[in-house]
mmCIF file of C-alpha atoms in Angstrom:
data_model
loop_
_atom_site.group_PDB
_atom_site.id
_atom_site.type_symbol
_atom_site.label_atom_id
_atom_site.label_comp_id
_atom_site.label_asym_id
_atom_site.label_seq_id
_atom_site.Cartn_x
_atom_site.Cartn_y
_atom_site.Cartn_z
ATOM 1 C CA UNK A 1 -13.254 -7.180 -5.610
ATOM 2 C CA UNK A 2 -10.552 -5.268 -7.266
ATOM 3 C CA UNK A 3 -8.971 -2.404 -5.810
ATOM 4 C CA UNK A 4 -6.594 -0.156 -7.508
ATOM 5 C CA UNK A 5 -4.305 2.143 -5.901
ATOM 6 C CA UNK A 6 -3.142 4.577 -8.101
ATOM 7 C CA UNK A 7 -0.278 7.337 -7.172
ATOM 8 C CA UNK A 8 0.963 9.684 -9.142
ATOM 9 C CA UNK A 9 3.321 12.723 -8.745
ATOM 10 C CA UNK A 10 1.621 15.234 -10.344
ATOM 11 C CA UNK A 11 -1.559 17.588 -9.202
ATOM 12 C CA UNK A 12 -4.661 15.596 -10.429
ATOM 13 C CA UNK A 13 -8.139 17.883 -11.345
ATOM 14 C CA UNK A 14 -11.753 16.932 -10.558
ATOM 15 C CA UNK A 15 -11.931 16.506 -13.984
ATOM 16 C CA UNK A 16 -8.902 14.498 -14.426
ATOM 17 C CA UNK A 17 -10.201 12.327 -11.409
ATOM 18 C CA UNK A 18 -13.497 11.608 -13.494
ATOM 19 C CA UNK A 19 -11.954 10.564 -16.826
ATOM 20 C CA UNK A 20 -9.733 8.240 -14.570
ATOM 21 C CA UNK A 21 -12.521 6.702 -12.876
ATOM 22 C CA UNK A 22 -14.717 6.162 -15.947
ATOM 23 C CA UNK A 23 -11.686 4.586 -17.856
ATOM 24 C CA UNK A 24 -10.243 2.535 -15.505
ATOM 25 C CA UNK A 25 -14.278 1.323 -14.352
ATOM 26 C CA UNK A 26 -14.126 -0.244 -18.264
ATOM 27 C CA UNK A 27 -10.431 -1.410 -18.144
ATOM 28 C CA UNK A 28 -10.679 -3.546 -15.113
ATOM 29 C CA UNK A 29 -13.101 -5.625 -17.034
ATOM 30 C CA UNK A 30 -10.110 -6.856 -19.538
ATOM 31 C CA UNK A 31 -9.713 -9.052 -16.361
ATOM 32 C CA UNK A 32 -11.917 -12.061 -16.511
ATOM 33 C CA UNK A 33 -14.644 -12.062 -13.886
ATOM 34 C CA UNK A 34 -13.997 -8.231 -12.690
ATOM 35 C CA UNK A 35 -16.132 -4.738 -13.418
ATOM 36 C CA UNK A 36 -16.899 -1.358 -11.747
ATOM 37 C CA UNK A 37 -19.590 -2.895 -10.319
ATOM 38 C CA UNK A 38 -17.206 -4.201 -7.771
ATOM 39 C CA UNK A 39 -14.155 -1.723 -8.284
ATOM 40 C CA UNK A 40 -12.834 0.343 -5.635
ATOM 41 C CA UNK A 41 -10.188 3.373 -6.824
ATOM 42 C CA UNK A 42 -8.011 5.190 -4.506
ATOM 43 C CA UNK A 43 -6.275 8.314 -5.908
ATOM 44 C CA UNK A 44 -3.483 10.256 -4.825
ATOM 45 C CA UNK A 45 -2.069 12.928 -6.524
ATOM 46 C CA UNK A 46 1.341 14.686 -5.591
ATOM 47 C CA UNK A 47 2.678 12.001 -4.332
ATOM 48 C CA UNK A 48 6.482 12.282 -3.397
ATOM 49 C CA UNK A 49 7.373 10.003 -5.977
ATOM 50 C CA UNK A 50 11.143 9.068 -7.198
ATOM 51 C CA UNK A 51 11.818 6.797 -10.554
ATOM 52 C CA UNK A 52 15.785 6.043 -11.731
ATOM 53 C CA UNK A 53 17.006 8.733 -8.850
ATOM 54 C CA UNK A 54 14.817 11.816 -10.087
ATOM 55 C CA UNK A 55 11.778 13.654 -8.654
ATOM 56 C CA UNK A 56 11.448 15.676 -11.052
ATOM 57 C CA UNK A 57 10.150 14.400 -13.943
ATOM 58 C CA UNK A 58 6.108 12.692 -13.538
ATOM 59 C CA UNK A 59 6.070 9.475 -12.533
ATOM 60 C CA UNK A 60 3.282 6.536 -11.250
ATOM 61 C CA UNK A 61 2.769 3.648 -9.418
ATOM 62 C CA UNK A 62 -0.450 2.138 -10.025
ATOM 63 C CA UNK A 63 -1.301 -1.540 -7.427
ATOM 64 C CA UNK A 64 -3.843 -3.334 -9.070
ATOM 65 C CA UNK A 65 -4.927 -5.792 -5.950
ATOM 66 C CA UNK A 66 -7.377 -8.365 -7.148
ATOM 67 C CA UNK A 67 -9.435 -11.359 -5.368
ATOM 68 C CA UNK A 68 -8.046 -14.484 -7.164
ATOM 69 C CA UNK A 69 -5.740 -14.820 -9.766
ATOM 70 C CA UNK A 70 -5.015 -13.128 -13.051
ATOM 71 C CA UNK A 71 -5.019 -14.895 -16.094
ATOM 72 C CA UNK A 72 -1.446 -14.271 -17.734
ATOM 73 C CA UNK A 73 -3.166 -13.544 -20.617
ATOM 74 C CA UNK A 74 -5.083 -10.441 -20.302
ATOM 75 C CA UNK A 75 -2.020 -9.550 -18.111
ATOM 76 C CA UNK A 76 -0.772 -7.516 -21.215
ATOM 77 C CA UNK A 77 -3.942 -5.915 -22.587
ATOM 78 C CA UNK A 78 -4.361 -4.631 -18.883
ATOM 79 C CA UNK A 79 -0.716 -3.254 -18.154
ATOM 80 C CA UNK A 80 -0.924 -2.051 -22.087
ATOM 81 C CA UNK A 81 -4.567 0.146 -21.302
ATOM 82 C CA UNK A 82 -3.410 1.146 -17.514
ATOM 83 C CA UNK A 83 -0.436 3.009 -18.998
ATOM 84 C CA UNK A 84 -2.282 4.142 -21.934
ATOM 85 C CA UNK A 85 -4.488 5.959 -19.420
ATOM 86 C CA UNK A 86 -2.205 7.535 -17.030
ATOM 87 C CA UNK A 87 -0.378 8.677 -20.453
ATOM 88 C CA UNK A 88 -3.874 10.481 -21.645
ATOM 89 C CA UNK A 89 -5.194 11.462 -18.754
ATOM 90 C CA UNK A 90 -2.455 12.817 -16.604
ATOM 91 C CA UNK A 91 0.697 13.250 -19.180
ATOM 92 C CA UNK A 92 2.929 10.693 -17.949
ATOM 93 C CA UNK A 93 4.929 8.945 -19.904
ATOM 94 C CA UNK A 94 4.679 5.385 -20.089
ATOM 95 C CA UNK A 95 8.407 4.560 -19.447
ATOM 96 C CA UNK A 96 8.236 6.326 -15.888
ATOM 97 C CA UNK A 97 4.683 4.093 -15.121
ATOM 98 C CA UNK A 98 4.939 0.769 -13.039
ATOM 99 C CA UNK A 99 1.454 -1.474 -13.232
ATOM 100 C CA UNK A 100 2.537 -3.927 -9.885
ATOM 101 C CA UNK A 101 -0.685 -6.464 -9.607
ATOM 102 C CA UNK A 102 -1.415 -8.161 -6.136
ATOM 103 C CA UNK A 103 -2.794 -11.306 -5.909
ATOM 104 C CA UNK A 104 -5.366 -12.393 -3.178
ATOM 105 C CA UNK A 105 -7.400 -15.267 -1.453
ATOM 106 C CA UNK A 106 -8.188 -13.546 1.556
ATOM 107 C CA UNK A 107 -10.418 -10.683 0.627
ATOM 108 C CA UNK A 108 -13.871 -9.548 3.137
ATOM 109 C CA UNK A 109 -16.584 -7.185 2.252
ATOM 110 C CA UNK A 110 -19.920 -6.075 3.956
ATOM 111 C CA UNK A 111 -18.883 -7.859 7.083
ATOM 112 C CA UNK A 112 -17.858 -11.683 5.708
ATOM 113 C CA UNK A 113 -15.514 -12.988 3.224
ATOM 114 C CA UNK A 114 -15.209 -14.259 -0.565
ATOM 115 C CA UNK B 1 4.042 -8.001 13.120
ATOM 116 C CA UNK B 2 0.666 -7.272 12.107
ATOM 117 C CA UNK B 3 0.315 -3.853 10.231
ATOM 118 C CA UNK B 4 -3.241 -2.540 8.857
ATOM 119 C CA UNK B 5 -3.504 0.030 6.778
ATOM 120 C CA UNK B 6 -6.973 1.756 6.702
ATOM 121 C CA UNK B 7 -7.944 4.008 4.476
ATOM 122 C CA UNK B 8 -10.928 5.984 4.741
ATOM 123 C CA UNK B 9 -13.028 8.451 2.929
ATOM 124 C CA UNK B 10 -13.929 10.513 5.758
ATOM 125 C CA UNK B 11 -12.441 12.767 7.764
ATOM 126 C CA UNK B 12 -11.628 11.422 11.366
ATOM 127 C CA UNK B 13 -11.538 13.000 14.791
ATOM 128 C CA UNK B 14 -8.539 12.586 17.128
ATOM 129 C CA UNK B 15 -11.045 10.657 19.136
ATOM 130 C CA UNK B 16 -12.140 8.650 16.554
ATOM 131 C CA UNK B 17 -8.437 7.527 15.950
ATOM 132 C CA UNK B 18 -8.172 6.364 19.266
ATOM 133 C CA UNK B 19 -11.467 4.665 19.574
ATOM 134 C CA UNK B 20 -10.240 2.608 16.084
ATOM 135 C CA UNK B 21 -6.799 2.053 17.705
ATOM 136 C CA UNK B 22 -8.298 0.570 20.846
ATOM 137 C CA UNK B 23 -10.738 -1.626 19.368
ATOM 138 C CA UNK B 24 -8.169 -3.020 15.863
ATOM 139 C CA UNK B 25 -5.657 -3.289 19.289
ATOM 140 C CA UNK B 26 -8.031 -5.541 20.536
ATOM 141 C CA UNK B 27 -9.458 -7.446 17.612
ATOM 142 C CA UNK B 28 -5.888 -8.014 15.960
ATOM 143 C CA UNK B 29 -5.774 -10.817 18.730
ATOM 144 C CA UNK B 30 -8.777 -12.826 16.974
ATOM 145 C CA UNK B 31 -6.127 -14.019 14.314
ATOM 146 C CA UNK B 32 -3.935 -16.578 16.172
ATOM 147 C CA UNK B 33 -0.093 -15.095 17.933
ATOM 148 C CA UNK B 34 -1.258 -11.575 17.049
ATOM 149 C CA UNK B 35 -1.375 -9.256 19.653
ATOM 150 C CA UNK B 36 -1.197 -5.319 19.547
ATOM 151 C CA UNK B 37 2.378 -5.815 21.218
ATOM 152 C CA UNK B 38 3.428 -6.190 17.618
ATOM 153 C CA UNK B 39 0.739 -4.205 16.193
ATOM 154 C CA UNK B 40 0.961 -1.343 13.496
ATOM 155 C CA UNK B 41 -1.120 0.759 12.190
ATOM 156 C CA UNK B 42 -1.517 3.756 9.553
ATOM 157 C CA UNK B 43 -4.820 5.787 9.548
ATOM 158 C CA UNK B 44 -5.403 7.969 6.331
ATOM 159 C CA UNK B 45 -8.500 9.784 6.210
ATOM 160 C CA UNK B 46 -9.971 12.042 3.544
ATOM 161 C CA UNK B 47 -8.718 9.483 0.956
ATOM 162 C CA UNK B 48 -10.019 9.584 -2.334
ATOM 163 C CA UNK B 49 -12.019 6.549 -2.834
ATOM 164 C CA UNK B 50 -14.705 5.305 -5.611
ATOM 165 C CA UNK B 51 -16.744 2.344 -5.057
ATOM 166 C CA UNK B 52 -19.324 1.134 -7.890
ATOM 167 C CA UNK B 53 -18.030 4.755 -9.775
ATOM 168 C CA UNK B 54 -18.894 6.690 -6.613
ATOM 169 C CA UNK B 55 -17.136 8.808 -4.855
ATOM 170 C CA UNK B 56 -19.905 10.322 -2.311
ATOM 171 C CA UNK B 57 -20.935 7.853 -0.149
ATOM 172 C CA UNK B 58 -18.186 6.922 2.562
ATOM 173 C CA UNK B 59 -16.048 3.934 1.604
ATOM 174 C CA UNK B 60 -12.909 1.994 3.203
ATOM 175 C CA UNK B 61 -10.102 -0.137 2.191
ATOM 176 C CA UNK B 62 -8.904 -1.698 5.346
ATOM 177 C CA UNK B 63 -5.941 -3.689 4.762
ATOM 178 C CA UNK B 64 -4.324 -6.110 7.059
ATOM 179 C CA UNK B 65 -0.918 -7.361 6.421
ATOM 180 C CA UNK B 66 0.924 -10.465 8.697
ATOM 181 C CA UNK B 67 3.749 -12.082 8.914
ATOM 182 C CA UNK B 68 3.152 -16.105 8.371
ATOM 183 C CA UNK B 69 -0.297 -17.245 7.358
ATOM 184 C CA UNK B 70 -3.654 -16.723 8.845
ATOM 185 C CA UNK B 71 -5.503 -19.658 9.494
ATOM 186 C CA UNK B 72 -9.211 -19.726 7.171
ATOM 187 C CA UNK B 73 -11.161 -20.522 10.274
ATOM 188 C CA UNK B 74 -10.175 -16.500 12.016
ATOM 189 C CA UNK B 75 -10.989 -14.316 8.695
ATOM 190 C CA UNK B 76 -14.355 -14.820 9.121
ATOM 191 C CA UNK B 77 -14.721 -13.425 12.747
ATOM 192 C CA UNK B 78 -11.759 -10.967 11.929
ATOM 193 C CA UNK B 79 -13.484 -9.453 8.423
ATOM 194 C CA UNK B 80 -16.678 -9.126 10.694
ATOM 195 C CA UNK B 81 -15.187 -7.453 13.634
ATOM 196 C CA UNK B 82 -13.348 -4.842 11.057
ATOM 197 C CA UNK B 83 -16.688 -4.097 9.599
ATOM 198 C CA UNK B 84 -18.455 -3.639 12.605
ATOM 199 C CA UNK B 85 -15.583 -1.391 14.453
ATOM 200 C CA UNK B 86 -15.385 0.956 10.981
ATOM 201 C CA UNK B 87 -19.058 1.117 10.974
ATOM 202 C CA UNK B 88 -19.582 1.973 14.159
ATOM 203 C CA UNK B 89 -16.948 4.334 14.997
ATOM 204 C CA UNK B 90 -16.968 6.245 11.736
ATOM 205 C CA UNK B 91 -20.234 5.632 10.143
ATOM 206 C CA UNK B 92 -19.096 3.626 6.851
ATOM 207 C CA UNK B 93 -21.843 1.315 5.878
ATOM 208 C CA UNK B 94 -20.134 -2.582 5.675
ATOM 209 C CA UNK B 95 -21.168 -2.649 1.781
ATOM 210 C CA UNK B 96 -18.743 -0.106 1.411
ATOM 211 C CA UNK B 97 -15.959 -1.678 3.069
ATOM 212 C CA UNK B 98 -13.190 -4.045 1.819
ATOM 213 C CA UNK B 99 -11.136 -5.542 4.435
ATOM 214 C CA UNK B 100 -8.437 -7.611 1.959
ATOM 215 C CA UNK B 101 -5.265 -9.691 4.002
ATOM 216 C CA UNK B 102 -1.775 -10.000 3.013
ATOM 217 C CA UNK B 103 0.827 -12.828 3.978
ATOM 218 C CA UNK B 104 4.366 -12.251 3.983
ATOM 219 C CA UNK B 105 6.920 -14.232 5.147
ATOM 220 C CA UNK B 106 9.746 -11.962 4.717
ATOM 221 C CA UNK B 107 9.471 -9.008 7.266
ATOM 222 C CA UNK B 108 12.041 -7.584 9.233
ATOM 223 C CA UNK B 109 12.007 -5.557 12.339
ATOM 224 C CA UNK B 110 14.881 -3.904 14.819
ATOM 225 C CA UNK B 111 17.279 -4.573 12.118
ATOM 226 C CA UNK B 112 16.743 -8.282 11.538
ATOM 227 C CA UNK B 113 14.302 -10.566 10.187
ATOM 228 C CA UNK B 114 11.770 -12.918 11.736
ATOM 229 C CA UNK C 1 11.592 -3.006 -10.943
ATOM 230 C CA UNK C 2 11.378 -2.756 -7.280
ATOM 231 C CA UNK C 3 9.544 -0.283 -5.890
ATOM 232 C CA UNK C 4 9.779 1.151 -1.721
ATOM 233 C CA UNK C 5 7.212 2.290 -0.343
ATOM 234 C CA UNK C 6 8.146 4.399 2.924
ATOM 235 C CA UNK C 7 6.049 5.580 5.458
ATOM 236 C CA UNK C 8 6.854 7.652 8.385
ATOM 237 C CA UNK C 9 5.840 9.435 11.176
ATOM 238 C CA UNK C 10 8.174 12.180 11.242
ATOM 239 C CA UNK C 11 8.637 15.187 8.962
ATOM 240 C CA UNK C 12 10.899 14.763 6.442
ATOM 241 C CA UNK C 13 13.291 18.356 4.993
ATOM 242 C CA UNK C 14 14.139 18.058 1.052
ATOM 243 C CA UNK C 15 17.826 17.376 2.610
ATOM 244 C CA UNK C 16 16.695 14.007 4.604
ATOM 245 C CA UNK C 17 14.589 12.999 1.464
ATOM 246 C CA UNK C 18 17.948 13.279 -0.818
ATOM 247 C CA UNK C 19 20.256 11.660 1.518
ATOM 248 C CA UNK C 20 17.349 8.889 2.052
ATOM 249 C CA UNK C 21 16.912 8.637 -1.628
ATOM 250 C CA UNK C 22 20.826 8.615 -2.332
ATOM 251 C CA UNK C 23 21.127 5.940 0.557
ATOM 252 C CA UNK C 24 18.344 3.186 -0.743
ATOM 253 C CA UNK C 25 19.318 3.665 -4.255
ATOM 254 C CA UNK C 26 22.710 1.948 -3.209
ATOM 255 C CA UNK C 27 21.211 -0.349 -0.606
ATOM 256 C CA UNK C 28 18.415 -1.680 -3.274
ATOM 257 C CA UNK C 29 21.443 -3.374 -4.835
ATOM 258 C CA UNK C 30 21.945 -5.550 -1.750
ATOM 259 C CA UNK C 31 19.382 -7.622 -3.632
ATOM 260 C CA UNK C 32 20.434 -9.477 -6.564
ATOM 261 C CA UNK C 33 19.572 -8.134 -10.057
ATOM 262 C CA UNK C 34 18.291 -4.692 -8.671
ATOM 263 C CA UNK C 35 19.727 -1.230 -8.591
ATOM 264 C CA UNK C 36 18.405 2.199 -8.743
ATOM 265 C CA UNK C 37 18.431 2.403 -12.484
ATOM 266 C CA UNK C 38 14.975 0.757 -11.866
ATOM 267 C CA UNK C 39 14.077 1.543 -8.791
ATOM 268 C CA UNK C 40 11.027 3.542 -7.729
ATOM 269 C CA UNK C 41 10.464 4.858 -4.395
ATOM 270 C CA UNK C 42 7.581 7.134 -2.481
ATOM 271 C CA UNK C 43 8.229 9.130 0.927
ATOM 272 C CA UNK C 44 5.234 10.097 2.524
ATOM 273 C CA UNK C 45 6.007 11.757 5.843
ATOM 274 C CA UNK C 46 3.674 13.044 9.158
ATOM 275 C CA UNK C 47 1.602 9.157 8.624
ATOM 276 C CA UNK C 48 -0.729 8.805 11.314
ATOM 277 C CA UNK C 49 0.945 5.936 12.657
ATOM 278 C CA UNK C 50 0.995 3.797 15.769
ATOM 279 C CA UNK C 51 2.956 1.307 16.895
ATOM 280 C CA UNK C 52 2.285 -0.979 20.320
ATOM 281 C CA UNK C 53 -1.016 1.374 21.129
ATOM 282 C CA UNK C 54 1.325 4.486 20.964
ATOM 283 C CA UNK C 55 1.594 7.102 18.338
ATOM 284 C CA UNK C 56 4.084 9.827 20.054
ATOM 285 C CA UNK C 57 7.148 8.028 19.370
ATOM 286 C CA UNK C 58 8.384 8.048 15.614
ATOM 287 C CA UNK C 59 7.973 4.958 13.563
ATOM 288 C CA UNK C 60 8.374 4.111 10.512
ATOM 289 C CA UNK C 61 6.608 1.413 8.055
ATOM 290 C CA UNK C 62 8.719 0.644 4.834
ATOM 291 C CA UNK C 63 7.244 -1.929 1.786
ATOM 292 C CA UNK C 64 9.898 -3.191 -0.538
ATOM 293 C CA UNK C 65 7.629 -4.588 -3.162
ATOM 294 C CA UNK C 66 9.885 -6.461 -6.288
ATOM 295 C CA UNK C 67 9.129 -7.823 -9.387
ATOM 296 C CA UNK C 68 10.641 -12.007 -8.636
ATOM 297 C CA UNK C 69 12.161 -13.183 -5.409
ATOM 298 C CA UNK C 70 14.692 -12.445 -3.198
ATOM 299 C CA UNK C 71 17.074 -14.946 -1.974
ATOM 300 C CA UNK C 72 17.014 -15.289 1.897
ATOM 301 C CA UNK C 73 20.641 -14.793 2.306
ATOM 302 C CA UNK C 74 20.085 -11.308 0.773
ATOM 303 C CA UNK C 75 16.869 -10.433 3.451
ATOM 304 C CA UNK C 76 19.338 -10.135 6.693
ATOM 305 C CA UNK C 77 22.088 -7.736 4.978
ATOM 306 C CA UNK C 78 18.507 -5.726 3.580
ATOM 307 C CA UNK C 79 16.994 -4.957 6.835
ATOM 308 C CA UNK C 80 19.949 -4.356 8.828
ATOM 309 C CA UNK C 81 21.133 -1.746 5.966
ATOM 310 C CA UNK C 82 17.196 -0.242 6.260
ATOM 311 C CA UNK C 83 16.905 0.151 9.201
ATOM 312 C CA UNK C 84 19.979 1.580 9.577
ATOM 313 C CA UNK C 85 19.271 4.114 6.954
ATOM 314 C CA UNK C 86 16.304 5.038 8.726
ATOM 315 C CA UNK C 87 17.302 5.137 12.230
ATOM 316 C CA UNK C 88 20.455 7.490 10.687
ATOM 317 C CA UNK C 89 18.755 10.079 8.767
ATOM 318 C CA UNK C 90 15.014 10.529 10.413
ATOM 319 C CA UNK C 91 16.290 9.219 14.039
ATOM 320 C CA UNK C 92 13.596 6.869 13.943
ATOM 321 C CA UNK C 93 14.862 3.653 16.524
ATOM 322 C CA UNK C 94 15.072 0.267 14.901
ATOM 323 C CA UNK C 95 13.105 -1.099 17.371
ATOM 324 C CA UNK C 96 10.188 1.263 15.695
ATOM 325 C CA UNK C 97 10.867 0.192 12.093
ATOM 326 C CA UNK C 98 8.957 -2.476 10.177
ATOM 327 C CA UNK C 99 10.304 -3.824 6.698
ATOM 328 C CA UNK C 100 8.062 -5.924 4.945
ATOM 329 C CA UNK C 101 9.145 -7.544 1.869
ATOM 330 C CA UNK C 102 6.553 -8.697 -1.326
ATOM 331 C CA UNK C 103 7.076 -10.766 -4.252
ATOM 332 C CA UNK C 104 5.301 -10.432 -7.497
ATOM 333 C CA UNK C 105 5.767 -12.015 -10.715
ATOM 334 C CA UNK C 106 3.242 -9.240 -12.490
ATOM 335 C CA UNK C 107 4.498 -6.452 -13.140
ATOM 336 C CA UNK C 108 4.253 -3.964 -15.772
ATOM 337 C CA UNK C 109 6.175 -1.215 -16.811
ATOM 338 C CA UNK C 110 6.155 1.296 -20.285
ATOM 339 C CA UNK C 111 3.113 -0.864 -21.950
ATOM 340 C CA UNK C 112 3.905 -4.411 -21.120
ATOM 341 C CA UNK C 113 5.048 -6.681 -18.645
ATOM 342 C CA UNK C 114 8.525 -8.004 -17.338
#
């Protein structure tokens, strides 16, 4: 029960979209207990997005909410592959990238909760 | 101060909105003090969603954000009353919906805080 | 590393986005430790949102998500200044503004975690 909200400020292609989805499906699994199997993405591409007082240069903000806690451990694998991605995939450079993670208790799906 | 943000995969109708305004208006009441007096809400459809790596079948992220704490003994009722209204009303199967709550106790409104 | 998420109902001109942009990039400082020179913020403008059962009046939703925690003493000066910004440059009443504030201790930026 992850979900990960990803922004970004630039135009994103289909293709773009795909090579996001496959790589962040095998990242989330850095976090204990979590895969695609149970992943949901949301993307959003030019998104009016200001880092440090400019819009002008690409920027992200990518919410990683997760059921449970986070091990502090493969907190810096995950922020370390997230940015790595964004940097690939969608030329944004890792210094104008936040990785913000969400932790949660309270979570439902298919009518009931976890 | 309840505020749910749903985001859906699908486009929705004007009449559809107000169907899902009506009914979340109603059901926010299921989780103790809440009442759609205080009620916000943000509809995005269209929204780029995966679930399980797919991106064709309808999906939601509801997302339900209050001010204090929600007692354990209301998610269950409120998870499957959000199912059920997003189901019915806009044909999203409940496997394919995450309803996921938030707690804050800092939230402001009218210029102060409660 | 705080980061504003802001959410309106109203259309927003490049002019209202600078002088909004210009305005929270001072008032972020109103919490200790932060400024702008960290700061990320998104606008998205024309939401879909309701407030009380009614979506014809503007309103206006804004997250301030930081990395840590913000004194209390600092949360009354915040919203008041917020909601003050908002009401000024989108004419949005107070009485139609939400801030919501959340905490996080992970948080990632440029590879690794603060």
């Amino acid at each position: 029960m992850p979900f990960i909200n990803s922004r970004v400020s630039v135009p994103m292609t289909e293709q773009q979209k795909e090579a996001l989805k496959q790589q962040l499906g095998e990242a989330i699994s850095i976090i204990p207990g979590k895969s695609e199997q149970w992943l949901m993405l949301e993307f959003a591409d030019n998104c009016d997005l200001y880092f440090q007082g400019d819009n002008t240069l690409p920027a992200a903000f990518v919410e990683i909410k997760v059921f449970g806690s986070i091990p502090t451990d493969s907190l810096d694998k995950m922020t370390k592959t997230i940015c790595g991605i964004y940097e690939e995939c969608l030329q944004i450079k890792k210094d104008r990238i936040y990785v913000k993670y969400e932790e949660s208790c309270k979570w439902g799906w298919n009518g009931s909760n976890f």
